[in-house]
Short mmCIF file of C-alpha atoms in Angstrom, two decimals:
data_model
loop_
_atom_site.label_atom_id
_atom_site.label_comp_id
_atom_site.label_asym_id
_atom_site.label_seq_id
_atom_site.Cartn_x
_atom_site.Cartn_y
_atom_site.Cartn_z
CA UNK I 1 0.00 0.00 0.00
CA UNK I 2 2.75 2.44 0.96
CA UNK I 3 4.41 1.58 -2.83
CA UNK I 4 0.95 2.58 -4.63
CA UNK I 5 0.94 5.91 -2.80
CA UNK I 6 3.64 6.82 -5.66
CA UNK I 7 0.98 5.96 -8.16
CA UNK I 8 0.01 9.22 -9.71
CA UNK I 9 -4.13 9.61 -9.24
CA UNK I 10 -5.57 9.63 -13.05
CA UNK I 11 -8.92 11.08 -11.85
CA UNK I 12 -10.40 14.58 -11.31
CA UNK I 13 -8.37 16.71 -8.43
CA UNK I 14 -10.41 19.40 -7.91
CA UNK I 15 -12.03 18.46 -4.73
CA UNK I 16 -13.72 15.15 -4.16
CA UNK I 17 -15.55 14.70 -7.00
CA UNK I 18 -14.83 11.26 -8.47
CA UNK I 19 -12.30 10.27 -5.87
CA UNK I 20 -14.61 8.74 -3.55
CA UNK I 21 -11.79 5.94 -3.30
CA UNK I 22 -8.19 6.05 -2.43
CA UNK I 23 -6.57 4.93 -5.94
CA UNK I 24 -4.25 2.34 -3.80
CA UNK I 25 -7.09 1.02 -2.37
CA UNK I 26 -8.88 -0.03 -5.76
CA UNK I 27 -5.49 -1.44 -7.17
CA UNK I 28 -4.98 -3.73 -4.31
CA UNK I 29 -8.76 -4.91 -4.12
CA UNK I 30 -8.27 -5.41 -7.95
CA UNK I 31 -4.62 -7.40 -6.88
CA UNK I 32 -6.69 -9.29 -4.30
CA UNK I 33 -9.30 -10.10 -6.74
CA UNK I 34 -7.12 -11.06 -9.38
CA UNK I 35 -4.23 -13.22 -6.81
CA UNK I 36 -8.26 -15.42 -6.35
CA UNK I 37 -8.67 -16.07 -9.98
CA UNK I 38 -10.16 -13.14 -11.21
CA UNK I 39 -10.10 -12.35 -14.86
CA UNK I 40 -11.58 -9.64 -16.03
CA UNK I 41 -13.59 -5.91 -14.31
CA UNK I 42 -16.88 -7.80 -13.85
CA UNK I 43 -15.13 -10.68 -11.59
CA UNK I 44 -13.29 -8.05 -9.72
CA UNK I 45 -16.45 -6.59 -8.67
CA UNK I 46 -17.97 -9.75 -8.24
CA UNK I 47 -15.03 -10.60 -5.53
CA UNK I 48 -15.71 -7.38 -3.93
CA UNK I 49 -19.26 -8.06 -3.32
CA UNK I 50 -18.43 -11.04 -1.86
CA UNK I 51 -15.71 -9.70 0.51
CA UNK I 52 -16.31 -9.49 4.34
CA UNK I 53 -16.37 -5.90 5.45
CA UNK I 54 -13.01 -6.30 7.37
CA UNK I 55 -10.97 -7.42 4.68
CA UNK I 56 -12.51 -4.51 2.41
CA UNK I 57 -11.26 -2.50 5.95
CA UNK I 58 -7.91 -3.62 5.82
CA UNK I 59 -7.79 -2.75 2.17
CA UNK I 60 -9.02 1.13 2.51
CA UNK I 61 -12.62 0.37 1.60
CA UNK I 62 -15.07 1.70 4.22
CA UNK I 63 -18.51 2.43 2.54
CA UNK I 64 -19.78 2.03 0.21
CA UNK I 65 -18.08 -0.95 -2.49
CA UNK I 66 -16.77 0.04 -5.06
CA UNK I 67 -18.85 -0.54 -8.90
CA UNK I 68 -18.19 -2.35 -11.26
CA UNK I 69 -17.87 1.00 -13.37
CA UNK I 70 -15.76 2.58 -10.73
CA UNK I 71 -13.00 -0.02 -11.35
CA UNK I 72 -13.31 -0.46 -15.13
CA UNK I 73 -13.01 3.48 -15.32
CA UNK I 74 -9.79 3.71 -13.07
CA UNK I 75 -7.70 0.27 -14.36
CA UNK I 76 -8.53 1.74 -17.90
CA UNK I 77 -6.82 5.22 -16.90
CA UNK I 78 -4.11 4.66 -14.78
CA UNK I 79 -0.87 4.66 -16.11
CA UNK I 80 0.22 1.01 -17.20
CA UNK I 81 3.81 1.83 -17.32
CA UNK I 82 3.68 3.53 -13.98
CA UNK I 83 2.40 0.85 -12.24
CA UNK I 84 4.81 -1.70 -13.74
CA UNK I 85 7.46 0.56 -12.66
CA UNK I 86 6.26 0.70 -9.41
CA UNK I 87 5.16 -2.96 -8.33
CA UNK I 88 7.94 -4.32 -10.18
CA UNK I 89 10.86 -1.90 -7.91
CA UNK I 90 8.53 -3.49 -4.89
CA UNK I 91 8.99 -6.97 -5.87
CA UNK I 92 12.72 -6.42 -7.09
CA UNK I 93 13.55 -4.97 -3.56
CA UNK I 94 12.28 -7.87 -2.08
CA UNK I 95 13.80 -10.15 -4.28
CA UNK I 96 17.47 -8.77 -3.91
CA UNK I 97 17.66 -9.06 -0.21
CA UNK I 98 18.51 -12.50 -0.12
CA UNK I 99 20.08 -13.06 -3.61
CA UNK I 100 23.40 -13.46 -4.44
CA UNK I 101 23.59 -13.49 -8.71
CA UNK I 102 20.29 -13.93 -9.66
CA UNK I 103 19.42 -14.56 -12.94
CA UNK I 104 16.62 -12.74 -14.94
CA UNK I 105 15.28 -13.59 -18.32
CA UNK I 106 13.63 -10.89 -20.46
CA UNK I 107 11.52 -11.68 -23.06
CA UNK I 108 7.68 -10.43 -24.87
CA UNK I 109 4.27 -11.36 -24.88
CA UNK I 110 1.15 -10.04 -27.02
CA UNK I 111 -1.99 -9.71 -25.45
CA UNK I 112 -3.80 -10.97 -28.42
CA UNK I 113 -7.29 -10.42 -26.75
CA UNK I 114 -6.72 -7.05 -26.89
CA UNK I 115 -6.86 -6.16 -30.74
CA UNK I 116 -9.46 -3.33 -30.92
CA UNK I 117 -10.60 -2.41 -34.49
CA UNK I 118 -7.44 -2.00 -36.64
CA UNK I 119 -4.80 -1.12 -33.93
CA UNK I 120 -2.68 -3.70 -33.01
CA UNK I 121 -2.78 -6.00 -30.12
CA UNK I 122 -0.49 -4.47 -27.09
CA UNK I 123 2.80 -6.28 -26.96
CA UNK I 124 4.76 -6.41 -23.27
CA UNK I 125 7.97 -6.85 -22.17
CA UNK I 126 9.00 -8.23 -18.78
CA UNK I 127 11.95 -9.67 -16.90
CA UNK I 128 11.65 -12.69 -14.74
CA UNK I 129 13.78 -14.30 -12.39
CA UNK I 130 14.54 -18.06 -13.45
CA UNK I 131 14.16 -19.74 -10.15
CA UNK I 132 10.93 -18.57 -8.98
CA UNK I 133 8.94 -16.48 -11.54
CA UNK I 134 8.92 -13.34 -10.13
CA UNK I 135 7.94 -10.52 -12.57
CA UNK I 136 10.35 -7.44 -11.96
CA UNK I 137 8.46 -4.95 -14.00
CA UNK I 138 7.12 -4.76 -17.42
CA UNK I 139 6.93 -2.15 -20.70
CA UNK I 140 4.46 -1.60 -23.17
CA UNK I 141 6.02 -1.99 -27.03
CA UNK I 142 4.93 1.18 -28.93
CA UNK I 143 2.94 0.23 -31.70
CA UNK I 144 4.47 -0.42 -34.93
CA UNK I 145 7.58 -0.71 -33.03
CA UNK I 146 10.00 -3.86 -31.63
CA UNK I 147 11.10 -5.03 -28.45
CA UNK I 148 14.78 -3.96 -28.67
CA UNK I 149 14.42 0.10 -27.62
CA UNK I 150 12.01 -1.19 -24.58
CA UNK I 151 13.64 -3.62 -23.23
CA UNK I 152 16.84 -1.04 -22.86
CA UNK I 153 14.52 1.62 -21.64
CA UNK I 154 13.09 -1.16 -18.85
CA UNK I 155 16.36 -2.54 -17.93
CA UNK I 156 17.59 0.78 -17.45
CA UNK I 157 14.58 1.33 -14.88
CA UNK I 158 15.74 -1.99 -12.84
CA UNK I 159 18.29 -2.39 -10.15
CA UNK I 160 20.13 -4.88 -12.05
CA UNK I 161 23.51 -4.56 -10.45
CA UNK I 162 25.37 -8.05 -10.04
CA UNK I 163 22.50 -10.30 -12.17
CA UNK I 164 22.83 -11.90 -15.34
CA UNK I 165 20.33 -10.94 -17.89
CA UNK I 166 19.32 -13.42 -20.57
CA UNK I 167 17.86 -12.32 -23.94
CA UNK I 168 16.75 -14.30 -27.15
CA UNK I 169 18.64 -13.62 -30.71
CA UNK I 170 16.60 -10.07 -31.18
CA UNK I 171 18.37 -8.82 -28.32
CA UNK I 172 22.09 -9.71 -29.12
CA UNK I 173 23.10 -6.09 -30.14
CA UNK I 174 26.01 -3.73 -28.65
CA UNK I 175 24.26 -0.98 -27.63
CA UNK I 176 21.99 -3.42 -25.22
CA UNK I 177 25.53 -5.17 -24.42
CA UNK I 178 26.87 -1.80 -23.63
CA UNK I 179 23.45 -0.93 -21.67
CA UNK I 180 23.46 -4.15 -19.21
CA UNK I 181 27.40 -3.68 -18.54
CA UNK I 182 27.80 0.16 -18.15
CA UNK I 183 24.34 1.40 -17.24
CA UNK I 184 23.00 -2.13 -15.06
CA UNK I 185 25.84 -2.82 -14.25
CA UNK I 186 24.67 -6.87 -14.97
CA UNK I 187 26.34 -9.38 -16.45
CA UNK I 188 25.17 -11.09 -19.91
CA UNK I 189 23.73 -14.15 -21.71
CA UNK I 190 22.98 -13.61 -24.85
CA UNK I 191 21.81 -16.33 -28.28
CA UNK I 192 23.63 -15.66 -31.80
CA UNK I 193 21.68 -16.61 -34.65
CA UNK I 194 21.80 -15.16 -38.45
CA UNK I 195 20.76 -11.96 -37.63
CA UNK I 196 24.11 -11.35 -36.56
CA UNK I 197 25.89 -12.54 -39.43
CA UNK I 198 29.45 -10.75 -38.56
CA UNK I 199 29.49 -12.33 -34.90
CA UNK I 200 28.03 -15.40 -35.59
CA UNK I 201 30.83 -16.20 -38.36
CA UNK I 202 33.70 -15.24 -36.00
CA UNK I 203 31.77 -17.54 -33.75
CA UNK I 204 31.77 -20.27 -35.88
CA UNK I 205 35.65 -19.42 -37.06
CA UNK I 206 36.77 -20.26 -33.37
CA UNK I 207 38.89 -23.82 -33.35
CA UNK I 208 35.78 -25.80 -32.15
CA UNK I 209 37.22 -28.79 -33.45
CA UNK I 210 40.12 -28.97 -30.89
CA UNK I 211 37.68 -28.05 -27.84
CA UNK I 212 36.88 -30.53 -25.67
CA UNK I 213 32.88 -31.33 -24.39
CA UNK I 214 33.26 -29.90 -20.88
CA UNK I 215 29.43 -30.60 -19.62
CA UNK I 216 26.64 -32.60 -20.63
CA UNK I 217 22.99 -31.83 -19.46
CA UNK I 218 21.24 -35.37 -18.67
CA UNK I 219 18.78 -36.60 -21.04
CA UNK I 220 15.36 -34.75 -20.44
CA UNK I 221 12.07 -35.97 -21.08
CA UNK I 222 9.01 -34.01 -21.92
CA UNK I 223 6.89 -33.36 -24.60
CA UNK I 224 7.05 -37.00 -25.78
CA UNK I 225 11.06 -36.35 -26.68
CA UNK I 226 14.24 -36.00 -25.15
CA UNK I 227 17.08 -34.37 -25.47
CA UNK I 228 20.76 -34.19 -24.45
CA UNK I 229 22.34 -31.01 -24.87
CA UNK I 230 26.57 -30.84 -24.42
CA UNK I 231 28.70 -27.62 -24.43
CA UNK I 232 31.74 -26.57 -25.47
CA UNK I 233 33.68 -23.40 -24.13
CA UNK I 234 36.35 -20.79 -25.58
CA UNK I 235 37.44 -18.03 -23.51
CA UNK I 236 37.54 -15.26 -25.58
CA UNK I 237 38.95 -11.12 -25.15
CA UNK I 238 39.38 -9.38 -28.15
CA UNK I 239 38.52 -11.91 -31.34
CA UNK I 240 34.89 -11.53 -31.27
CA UNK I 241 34.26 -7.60 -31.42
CA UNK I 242 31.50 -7.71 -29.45
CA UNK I 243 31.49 -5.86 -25.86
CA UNK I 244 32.22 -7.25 -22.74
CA UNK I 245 31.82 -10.50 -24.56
CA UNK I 246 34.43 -13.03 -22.27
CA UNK I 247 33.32 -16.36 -23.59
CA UNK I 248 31.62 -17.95 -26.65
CA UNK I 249 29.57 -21.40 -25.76
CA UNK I 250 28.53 -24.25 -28.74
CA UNK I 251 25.59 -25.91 -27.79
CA UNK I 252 25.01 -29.13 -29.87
CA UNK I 253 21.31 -30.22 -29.15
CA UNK I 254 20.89 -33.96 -29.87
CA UNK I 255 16.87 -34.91 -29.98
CA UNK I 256 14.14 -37.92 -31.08
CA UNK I 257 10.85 -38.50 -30.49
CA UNK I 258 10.50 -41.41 -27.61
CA UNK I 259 11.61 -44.50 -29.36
CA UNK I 260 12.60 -43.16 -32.23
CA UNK I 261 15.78 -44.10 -34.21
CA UNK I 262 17.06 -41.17 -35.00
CA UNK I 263 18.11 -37.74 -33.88
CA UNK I 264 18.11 -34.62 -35.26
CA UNK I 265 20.84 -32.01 -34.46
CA UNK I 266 21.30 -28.52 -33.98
CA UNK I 267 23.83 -26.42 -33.07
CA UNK I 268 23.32 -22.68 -31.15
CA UNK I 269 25.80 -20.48 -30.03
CA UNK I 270 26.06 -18.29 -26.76
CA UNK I 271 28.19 -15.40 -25.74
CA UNK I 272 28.66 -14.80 -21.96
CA UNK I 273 30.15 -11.33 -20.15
CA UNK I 274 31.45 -13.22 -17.49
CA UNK I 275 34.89 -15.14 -17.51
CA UNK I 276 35.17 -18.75 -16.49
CA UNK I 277 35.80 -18.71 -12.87
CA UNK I 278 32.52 -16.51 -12.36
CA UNK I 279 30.31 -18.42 -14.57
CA UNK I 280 31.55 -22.39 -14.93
CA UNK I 281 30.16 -24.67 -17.64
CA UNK I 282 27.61 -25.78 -15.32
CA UNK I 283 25.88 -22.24 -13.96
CA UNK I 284 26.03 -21.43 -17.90
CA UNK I 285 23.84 -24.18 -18.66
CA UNK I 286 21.67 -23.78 -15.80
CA UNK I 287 21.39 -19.90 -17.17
CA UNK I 288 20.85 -20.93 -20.93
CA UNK I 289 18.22 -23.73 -20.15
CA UNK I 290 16.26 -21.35 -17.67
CA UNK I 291 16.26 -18.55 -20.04
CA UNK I 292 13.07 -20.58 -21.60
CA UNK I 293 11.25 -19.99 -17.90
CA UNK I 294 9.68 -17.23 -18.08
CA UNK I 295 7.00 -19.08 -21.00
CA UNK I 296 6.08 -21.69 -18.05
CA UNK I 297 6.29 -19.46 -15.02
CA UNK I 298 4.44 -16.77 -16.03
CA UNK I 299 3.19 -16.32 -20.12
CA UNK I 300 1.79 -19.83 -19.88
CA UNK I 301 0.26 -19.64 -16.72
CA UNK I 302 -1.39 -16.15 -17.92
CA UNK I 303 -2.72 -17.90 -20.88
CA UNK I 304 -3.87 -21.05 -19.46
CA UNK I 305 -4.80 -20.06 -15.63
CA UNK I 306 -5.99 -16.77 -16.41
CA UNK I 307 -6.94 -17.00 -20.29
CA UNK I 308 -5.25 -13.66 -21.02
CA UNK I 309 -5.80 -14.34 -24.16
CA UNK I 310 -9.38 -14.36 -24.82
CA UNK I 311 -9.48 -11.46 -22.04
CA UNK I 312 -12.19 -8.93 -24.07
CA UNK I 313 -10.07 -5.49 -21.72
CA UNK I 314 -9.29 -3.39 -24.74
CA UNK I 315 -9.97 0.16 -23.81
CA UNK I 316 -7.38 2.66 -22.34
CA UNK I 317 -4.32 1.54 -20.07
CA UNK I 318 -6.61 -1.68 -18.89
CA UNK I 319 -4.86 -4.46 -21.07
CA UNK I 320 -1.48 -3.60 -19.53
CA UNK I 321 -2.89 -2.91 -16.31
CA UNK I 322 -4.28 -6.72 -15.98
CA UNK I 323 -1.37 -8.17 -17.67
CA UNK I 324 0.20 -5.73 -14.49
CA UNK I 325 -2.11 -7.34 -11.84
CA UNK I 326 -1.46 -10.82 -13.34
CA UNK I 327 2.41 -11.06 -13.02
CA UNK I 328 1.98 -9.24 -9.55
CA UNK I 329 -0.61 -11.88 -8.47
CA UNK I 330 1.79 -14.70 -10.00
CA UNK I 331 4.46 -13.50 -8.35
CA UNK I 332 3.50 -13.25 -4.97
CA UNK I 333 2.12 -17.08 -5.34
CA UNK I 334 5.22 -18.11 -6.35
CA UNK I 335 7.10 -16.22 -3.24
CA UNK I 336 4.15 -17.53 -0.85
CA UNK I 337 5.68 -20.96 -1.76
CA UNK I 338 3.07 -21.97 -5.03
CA UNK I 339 4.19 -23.92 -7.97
CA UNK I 340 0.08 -24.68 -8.66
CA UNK I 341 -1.21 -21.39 -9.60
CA UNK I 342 -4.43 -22.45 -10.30
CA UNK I 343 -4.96 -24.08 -7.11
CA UNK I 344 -3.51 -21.38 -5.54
CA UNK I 345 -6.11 -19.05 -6.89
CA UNK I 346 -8.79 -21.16 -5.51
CA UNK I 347 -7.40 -21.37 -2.20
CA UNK I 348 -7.93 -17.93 -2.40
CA UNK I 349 -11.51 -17.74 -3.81
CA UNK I 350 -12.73 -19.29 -0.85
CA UNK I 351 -10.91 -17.25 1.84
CA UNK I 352 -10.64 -13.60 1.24
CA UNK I 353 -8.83 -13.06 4.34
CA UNK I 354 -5.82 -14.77 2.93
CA UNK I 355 -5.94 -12.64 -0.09
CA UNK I 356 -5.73 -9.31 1.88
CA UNK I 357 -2.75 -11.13 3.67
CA UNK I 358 -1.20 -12.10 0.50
CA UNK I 359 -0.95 -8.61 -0.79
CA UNK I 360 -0.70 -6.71 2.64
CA UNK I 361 2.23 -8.35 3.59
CA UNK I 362 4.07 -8.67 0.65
#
């Protein structure tokens, strides 16, 4: 509550008129809502109903409860990118207390749902922590736009200092190199593919032939495959031209369809800001596989959980704003000790008190 007082008020100022509610008050009944399973402004209002009048208390609401059209009109106007900033500095405080190099992946996500007319769908960036899905912010895309000057202008919003960042191919550019290493101050992962034709042939130009396999993930199974992945490392300085850039990784990615004969093969390539002694063949695989986290831990469980996707919030901020309250709500389940968000949410349905304790004390 005392982060949301920072959340500038989107509504009339001149006296009382259309501020009957405190605007923290009607995010964190909406964050209460939404940490039960709520999906879109009519369920919100629904779970207010439904609340006891001390947990609307402890949340700032005294009369009378709050409209359906109250909370549609206030999510759709306050600022999406604001609030991300906000929550997500909450969360990230939180998070860096106890951490010693966490690692963050950054990636997008489309709110499809959210197409209105011909404008396109909103498009959101966020960075999540691999090891327990916590969302540290999010940025909106401007239209007719890509991901690469957000994600710079978000990192640069982050306390990043001592983490390794993880980006797809779309991401592997200097200036977001230069960015992580002399603005963050974080350390970086990044994926070479085609797009980066120079790097990725001095890549490939290394002696690979004469390197040894120094680690070898174990055989995973999922998806009716598996896969064994093994790496090979060269320490590099000043051969690659890239900055900061300290080694260059070869993934070879050996996979079959359960009982299948044959494998297919591919081969990816990885750069890595850190030297050897900071970040061992080992925590360089652990980084590379968990990059692909944040679709489980959070996009999937948005699509699937909360069916972001068919969401019909199109108007104003509000798309952002519930993708916001989703990754908030997601997060704190996953801090409370949840890997079943689903069955989290339900918990929650049927005991409202725990919901105001799930935000409150966060």
């Amino acid at each position: 509550m005392t982060a949301l007082e920072l959340l500038p008020d989107p509504r009339d100022r001149r006296g009382r008129r259309g501020r009957r509610y405190r605007l923290p008050s009607l995010i964190a009944v909406a964050l209460c809502a939404v940490a039960a399973g709520a999906r879109s402004y009519s369920s919100i209002a629904d779970w207010t109903v439904g609340a006891p009048r001390e947990v609307l208390s402890c949340l700032g609401i005294r009369f009378r409860v709050p409209s359906e059209a109250t909370i549609r009109q206030v999510l759709g106007r306050v600022g999406g990118d604001g609030l991300d900033r906000i929550l997500g500095r909450h969360l990230a405080t939180a998070e860096r207390s106890d951490r010693e190099r966490v690692a963050v992946a950054v990636d997008g996500k489309t709110v499809r749902g959210a197409r209105a007319g011909g404008a396109p769908a909103p498009h959101l960036v966020s960075p999540v922590t691999h090891t327990d899905g916590v969302v540290l912010g999010q940025c909106r895309t401007a239209d007719r736009s890509n991901e690469i000057p957000t994600v710079r202008r978000l990192l640069r919003g982050l306390d990043l200092v001592g983490a390794v960042v993880t980006v797809d191919a779309m991401h592997t550019q200097k200036t977001t190199a230069r960015c992580l290493r002399e603005q963050c101050r974080a350390e970086y992962v990044m994926v070479v593919k085609a797009k980066q034709a120079g790097l990725l042939a001095r890549i490939r130009d290394l002696p690979w032939g004469q390197v040894p396999v120094v680690w070898s993930d174990p055989v995973k199974l999922g998806h009716g495959r598996e896969e064994v992945r093994s790496y090979k490392i060269v320490t590099v300085v000043r051969g690659l031209r890239f900055p900061y850039a300290q080694q260059a990784i070869e993934i070879t990615r050996r996979r079959r369809r359960i009982g299948a004969g044959r494998w297919s093969v591919e081969v990816v390539y990885v750069i890595c800001s850190l030297p050897r002694e900071q970040a061992p063949p080992r925590l360089l695989a652990s980084w590379i596989r968990g990059h692909r986290s944040i679709e489980s831990k959070v996009y999937w469980v948005r699509d699937v959980t909360f069916d972001e996707d068919r969401s019909t919030v199109r108007a104003g901020h509000g798309p952002q704003v519930m993708a916001t309250l989703r990754n908030v709500a997601i997060s704190l389940h996953r801090r409370a000790g949840q890997s079943n968000i689903a069955r989290a949410c339900r918990q929650l349905a049927v005991n409202p008190h725990h919901a105001a304790d799930l935000v409150l004390t966060s």
